[in-house]
Every structure is written in structure tokens, then in C-alpha cells.
GROMACS .gro file of C-alpha atoms in nm:
model
  220
    1MET     CA    1   0.000   0.000   0.000
    2SER     CA    2   0.113   0.354  -0.072
    3VAL     CA    3   0.229   0.587   0.204
    4ARG     CA    4  -0.032   0.862   0.241
    5VAL     CA    5   0.121   1.208   0.276
    6LEU     CA    6  -0.024   1.543   0.386
    7LEU     CA    7   0.167   1.856   0.281
    8VAL     CA    8   0.155   2.161   0.508
    9ASP     CA    9   0.311   2.487   0.392
   10ASP     CA   10   0.180   2.841   0.351
   11HIS     CA   11   0.341   2.870   0.007
   12ALA     CA   12   0.137   2.703  -0.267
   13VAL     CA   13   0.441   2.683  -0.496
   14MET     CA   14   0.634   2.490  -0.231
   15ARG     CA   15   0.344   2.248  -0.183
   16ALA     CA   16   0.320   2.199  -0.560
   17GLY     CA   17   0.690   2.120  -0.580
   18PHE     CA   18   0.672   1.870  -0.296
   19ARG     CA   19   0.363   1.709  -0.449
   20MET     CA   20   0.538   1.665  -0.783
   21ILE     CA   21   0.838   1.502  -0.615
   22LEU     CA   22   0.639   1.265  -0.394
   23ASP     CA   23   0.367   1.168  -0.641
   24ALA     CA   24   0.638   1.061  -0.886
   25GLU     CA   25   0.721   0.773  -0.649
   26ASP     CA   26   0.522   0.451  -0.684
   27ASP     CA   27   0.493   0.397  -0.310
   28LEU     CA   28   0.398   0.753  -0.209
   29VAL     CA   29   0.077   0.949  -0.265
   30VAL     CA   30  -0.013   1.302  -0.155
   31VAL     CA   31  -0.367   1.289  -0.016
   32GLY     CA   32  -0.405   1.653   0.084
   33GLU     CA   33  -0.258   1.995   0.142
   34ALA     CA   34  -0.293   2.263   0.409
   35GLY     CA   35  -0.176   2.624   0.422
   36ASN     CA   36  -0.147   2.673   0.798
   37GLY     CA   37  -0.148   2.485   1.127
   38ALA     CA   38  -0.523   2.498   1.185
   39GLU     CA   39  -0.590   2.357   0.840
   40ALA     CA   40  -0.327   2.090   0.905
   41VAL     CA   41  -0.497   1.971   1.225
   42ALA     CA   42  -0.833   1.950   1.047
   43ALA     CA   43  -0.684   1.774   0.743
   44ALA     CA   44  -0.494   1.525   0.961
   45SER     CA   45  -0.818   1.433   1.136
   46ALA     CA   46  -1.017   1.402   0.815
   47LEU     CA   47  -0.761   1.234   0.588
   48ARG     CA   48  -0.564   1.019   0.835
   49PRO     CA   49  -0.230   1.044   0.652
   50ASP     CA   50   0.066   0.824   0.738
   51VAL     CA   51   0.318   1.110   0.718
   52ILE     CA   52   0.279   1.486   0.743
   53CYS     CA   53   0.542   1.719   0.597
   54MET     CA   54   0.505   2.022   0.824
   55ASP     CA   55   0.640   2.374   0.773
   56VAL     CA   56   0.720   2.577   1.086
   57GLN     CA   57   0.652   2.943   1.015
   58MET     CA   58   0.294   2.990   0.894
   59PRO     CA   59   0.023   3.249   0.960
   60GLY     CA   60  -0.208   3.182   1.251
   61MET     CA   61  -0.123   2.849   1.411
   62ASP     CA   62   0.237   2.756   1.333
   63GLY     CA   63   0.367   2.412   1.249
   64LEU     CA   64   0.501   2.339   1.595
   65GLU     CA   65   0.164   2.390   1.763
   66ALA     CA   66  -0.007   2.193   1.488
   67THR     CA   67   0.239   1.909   1.546
   68ARG     CA   68   0.162   1.910   1.919
   69ARG     CA   69  -0.211   1.884   1.854
   70ILE     CA   70  -0.181   1.614   1.592
   71VAL     CA   71   0.055   1.401   1.800
   72ALA     CA   72  -0.171   1.445   2.105
   73ASP     CA   73  -0.473   1.313   1.912
   74PRO     CA   74  -0.520   0.953   2.029
   75ASP     CA   75  -0.672   0.861   1.693
   76SER     CA   76  -0.376   0.991   1.495
   77THR     CA   77  -0.098   0.759   1.384
   78ALA     CA   78   0.068   1.010   1.152
   79ALA     CA   79   0.441   1.071   1.176
   80VAL     CA   80   0.532   1.439   1.141
   81VAL     CA   81   0.843   1.546   0.954
   82VAL     CA   82   0.918   1.914   1.006
   83VAL     CA   83   1.042   2.066   0.681
   84THR     CA   84   1.174   2.418   0.723
   85THR     CA   85   1.398   2.679   0.563
   86PHE     CA   86   1.563   2.760   0.895
   87ASP     CA   87   1.856   2.556   1.026
   88ARG     CA   88   1.800   2.649   1.389
   89ASP     CA   89   1.853   2.431   1.693
   90ASP     CA   90   1.561   2.594   1.873
   91TYR     CA   91   1.323   2.486   1.596
   92LEU     CA   92   1.463   2.134   1.602
   93PHE     CA   93   1.445   2.128   1.981
   94GLN     CA   94   1.083   2.247   1.983
   95ALA     CA   95   0.988   2.008   1.704
   96LEU     CA   96   1.111   1.713   1.909
   97GLN     CA   97   0.925   1.843   2.212
   98ALA     CA   98   0.612   1.864   2.000
   99GLY     CA   99   0.652   1.500   1.895
  100ALA     CA  100   0.797   1.529   1.545
  101SER     CA  101   0.966   1.220   1.403
  102GLY     CA  102   1.207   1.404   1.179
  103PHE     CA  103   1.355   1.739   1.081
  104LEU     CA  104   1.455   1.833   0.728
  105LEU     CA  105   1.570   2.151   0.557
  106LYS     CA  106   1.382   2.257   0.244
  107ASN     CA  107   1.705   2.281   0.048
  108ALA     CA  108   1.799   1.920   0.127
  109GLY     CA  109   1.692   1.805  -0.219
  110PRO     CA  110   1.422   1.577  -0.366
  111GLU     CA  111   1.593   1.249  -0.275
  112LYS     CA  112   1.619   1.341   0.092
  113LEU     CA  113   1.254   1.448   0.101
  114VAL     CA  114   1.148   1.113  -0.040
  115THR     CA  115   1.377   0.932   0.204
  116ALA     CA  116   1.242   1.134   0.496
  117VAL     CA  117   0.885   1.036   0.416
  118ARG     CA  118   0.971   0.670   0.378
  119VAL     CA  119   1.179   0.662   0.695
  120ALA     CA  120   0.905   0.833   0.898
  121ALA     CA  121   0.642   0.596   0.758
  122ALA     CA  122   0.855   0.302   0.870
  123GLY     CA  123   0.857   0.434   1.227
  124ASP     CA  124   1.215   0.556   1.222
  125GLY     CA  125   1.337   0.902   1.316
  126LEU     CA  126   1.515   1.112   1.059
  127LEU     CA  127   1.801   1.292   1.230
  128ALA     CA  128   2.167   1.293   1.142
  129PRO     CA  129   2.379   1.119   1.409
  130ALA     CA  130   2.554   1.442   1.512
  131VAL     CA  131   2.222   1.623   1.543
  132THR     CA  132   2.070   1.331   1.729
  133LYS     CA  133   2.340   1.330   1.994
  134ARG     CA  134   2.355   1.708   2.035
  135VAL     CA  135   1.988   1.797   2.041
  136ILE     CA  136   1.823   1.489   2.188
  137GLU     CA  137   2.061   1.494   2.483
  138ARG     CA  138   1.970   1.859   2.536
  139PHE     CA  139   1.603   1.773   2.506
  140ALA     CA  140   1.634   1.485   2.750
  141ALA     CA  141   1.800   1.705   3.009
  142SER     CA  142   1.585   2.014   2.980
  143ALA     CA  143   1.260   1.947   2.798
  144HIS     CA  144   1.095   2.046   3.125
  145PRO     CA  145   1.321   2.296   3.307
  146ASP     CA  146   1.159   2.227   3.644
  147GLU     CA  147   1.171   1.853   3.599
  148PRO     CA  148   1.526   1.709   3.597
  149ALA     CA  149   1.615   1.398   3.406
  150LEU     CA  150   1.521   1.091   3.606
  151ALA     CA  151   1.798   0.902   3.780
  152GLU     CA  152   1.609   0.571   3.792
  153PRO     CA  153   1.454   0.379   3.502
  154SER     CA  154   1.077   0.385   3.480
  155PRO     CA  155   0.871   0.066   3.528
  156ALA     CA  156   0.837   0.039   3.149
  157ALA     CA  157   1.212  -0.008   3.115
  158ALA     CA  158   1.192  -0.318   3.335
  159LEU     CA  159   0.987  -0.484   3.061
  160LEU     CA  160   1.283  -0.481   2.825
  161THR     CA  161   1.490  -0.792   2.779
  162GLU     CA  162   1.868  -0.763   2.816
  163ARG     CA  163   1.910  -0.762   2.438
  164GLU     CA  164   1.635  -0.501   2.392
  165ALA     CA  165   1.806  -0.280   2.649
  166GLU     CA  166   2.132  -0.315   2.454
  167VAL     CA  167   1.953  -0.213   2.134
  168LEU     CA  168   1.800   0.089   2.310
  169ARG     CA  169   2.141   0.201   2.436
  170LEU     CA  170   2.281   0.178   2.084
  171LEU     CA  171   1.983   0.371   1.947
  172ALA     CA  172   2.057   0.640   2.202
  173ASP     CA  173   2.413   0.649   2.067
  174ALA     CA  174   2.269   0.740   1.725
  175ARG     CA  175   2.351   0.401   1.570
  176SER     CA  176   2.176   0.288   1.253
  177ASN     CA  177   2.019  -0.059   1.224
  178ALA     CA  178   2.323  -0.175   1.029
  179GLU     CA  179   2.560  -0.046   1.296
  180ILE     CA  180   2.355  -0.206   1.573
  181ALA     CA  181   2.355  -0.536   1.385
  182ALA     CA  182   2.734  -0.521   1.349
  183ALA     CA  183   2.787  -0.430   1.714
  184LEU     CA  184   2.568  -0.713   1.843
  185TYR     CA  185   2.660  -0.969   1.573
  186ILE     CA  186   2.298  -1.014   1.466
  187GLY     CA  187   2.105  -0.958   1.143
  188GLU     CA  188   1.936  -0.631   1.052
  189ALA     CA  189   1.596  -0.807   1.044
  190THR     CA  190   1.653  -0.912   1.405
  191VAL     CA  191   1.746  -0.555   1.495
  192LYS     CA  192   1.421  -0.430   1.343
  193THR     CA  193   1.228  -0.681   1.552
  194HIS     CA  194   1.405  -0.569   1.869
  195VAL     CA  195   1.346  -0.201   1.787
  196SER     CA  196   0.977  -0.272   1.729
  197ASN     CA  197   0.955  -0.450   2.064
  198VAL     CA  198   1.133  -0.162   2.240
  199LEU     CA  199   0.893   0.094   2.095
  200GLN     CA  200   0.593  -0.112   2.194
  201LYS     CA  201   0.710  -0.172   2.551
  202LEU     CA  202   0.807   0.192   2.608
  203GLY     CA  203   0.493   0.326   2.441
  204ALA     CA  204   0.715   0.529   2.208
  205ARG     CA  205   0.585   0.649   1.872
  206ASP     CA  206   0.920   0.609   1.696
  207ARG     CA  207   1.296   0.580   1.744
  208VAL     CA  208   1.337   0.947   1.829
  209ALA     CA  209   1.087   0.916   2.114
  210ALA     CA  210   1.263   0.601   2.237
  211VAL     CA  211   1.600   0.779   2.239
  212VAL     CA  212   1.457   1.071   2.434
  213TYR     CA  213   1.306   0.822   2.679
  214ALA     CA  214   1.640   0.647   2.723
  215HIS     CA  215   1.821   0.972   2.801
  216ARG     CA  216   1.556   1.101   3.040
  217HIS     CA  217   1.540   0.776   3.238
  218GLY     CA  218   1.912   0.713   3.275
  219LEU     CA  219   1.926   0.416   3.038
  220THR     CA  220   2.223   0.537   2.832
   0.00000   0.00000   0.00000
């Protein structure tokens, strides 16, 4: 089945360009567009896309607030990839807080946009290793300034097997599936199974959320 994509950007030309790129792929289909955050929330509810490409700066409700509302909707299973012109840590930081599964610059190129959508649809987070380590660690430590990172693992962490805990620690070290497989001397298919189990047991939407969880609960 095709990955259903919702495009959110206040510039119609940008949406048209993204649509042309994504609709050219056999496994991707753009099911709707929105010009601001409020329209995005309504479209996400009505269309139930698999992935939402979300701009940040838009009139009215911005993309960060729209992401928060969409992720908070218990009926939504959409992964949000923030696509912005601005290479700013504060936007990336806030996007992760809001629940985004990825962060991409608009000038990254067509291939990276297509990859971002596919990666998000597969339940993986799209962040470069250097960005993952720098920003997620910051998020884990100070997402809530009055709430310090926890020193003890939560009860959910106790559900993990020893091998799943190893996989989570390697995820938190920004390792790819291939790198995890090499480190643990197992196949990539086995790694994917372990990652899926980790997400399910932690109640995490995707790898990014699992990494944040690991940092905040002292599992790294």
C-alpha cells in the first residue's frame, strides 16, 4: 500500500513542488494539502495520513503547535516530519518536544525528502547522528526545566529484555540498524524486531521518542 502524505506549507508553490516530487514515487501518494497549522490539524483528522510534511513558520497556528495537537490526538498515527527553511537548533528542539519524528531543511533536495517520508512511515526518526546526539541529549535534560532527568529507570524499562536494552542504548548512541547489527553480531531483520519491541514496551511512537526516553530515564 502507498504511504499517504499530507503537505503543510503556507506557500502554494512549495506544496506543488513537494507534491510533484512525492507523487512521482510509486509507493507515495499526496492525499491533501494545508496552508497553515489549523488547516493541518483539520486535514490530519479528516484524511488520516501516514506522514505529514510540516512547515514551521505559517500564519495563525504555526507548524510546531499543529504538530503538538496532531501528536496528542489519540486517533492519529501520523508521523510528522518538520520541513523548514531555517537551520536552527531551537526549531529542532521544539519540534522534538512537539513530537515530530524528523527534521529536514527545504534545500535538502528531492531524494532526501522522499527518504524522509519513507523513513518516517517506517517508524524511524530522521536525524543525522551528530544532530541526534547534540539535540536529543539537550532535550532529554531540559525538555521540562523544572523537571530534571530521572535518575532511575521507569517501570516500562523493566519490561525490556537484556538484548532489547542493549539495542536501546545503541539507538541512544545514534547508531543505525546496520551499525547495531554489526555491534551485536545479529542480522538487521533481528534488529528491526528488537526495535519494534522496544517501541511497543516503552509506548514510544518512533525511534526518536525512544531515544529521548532512554536519556531522560538514565538508560544510556
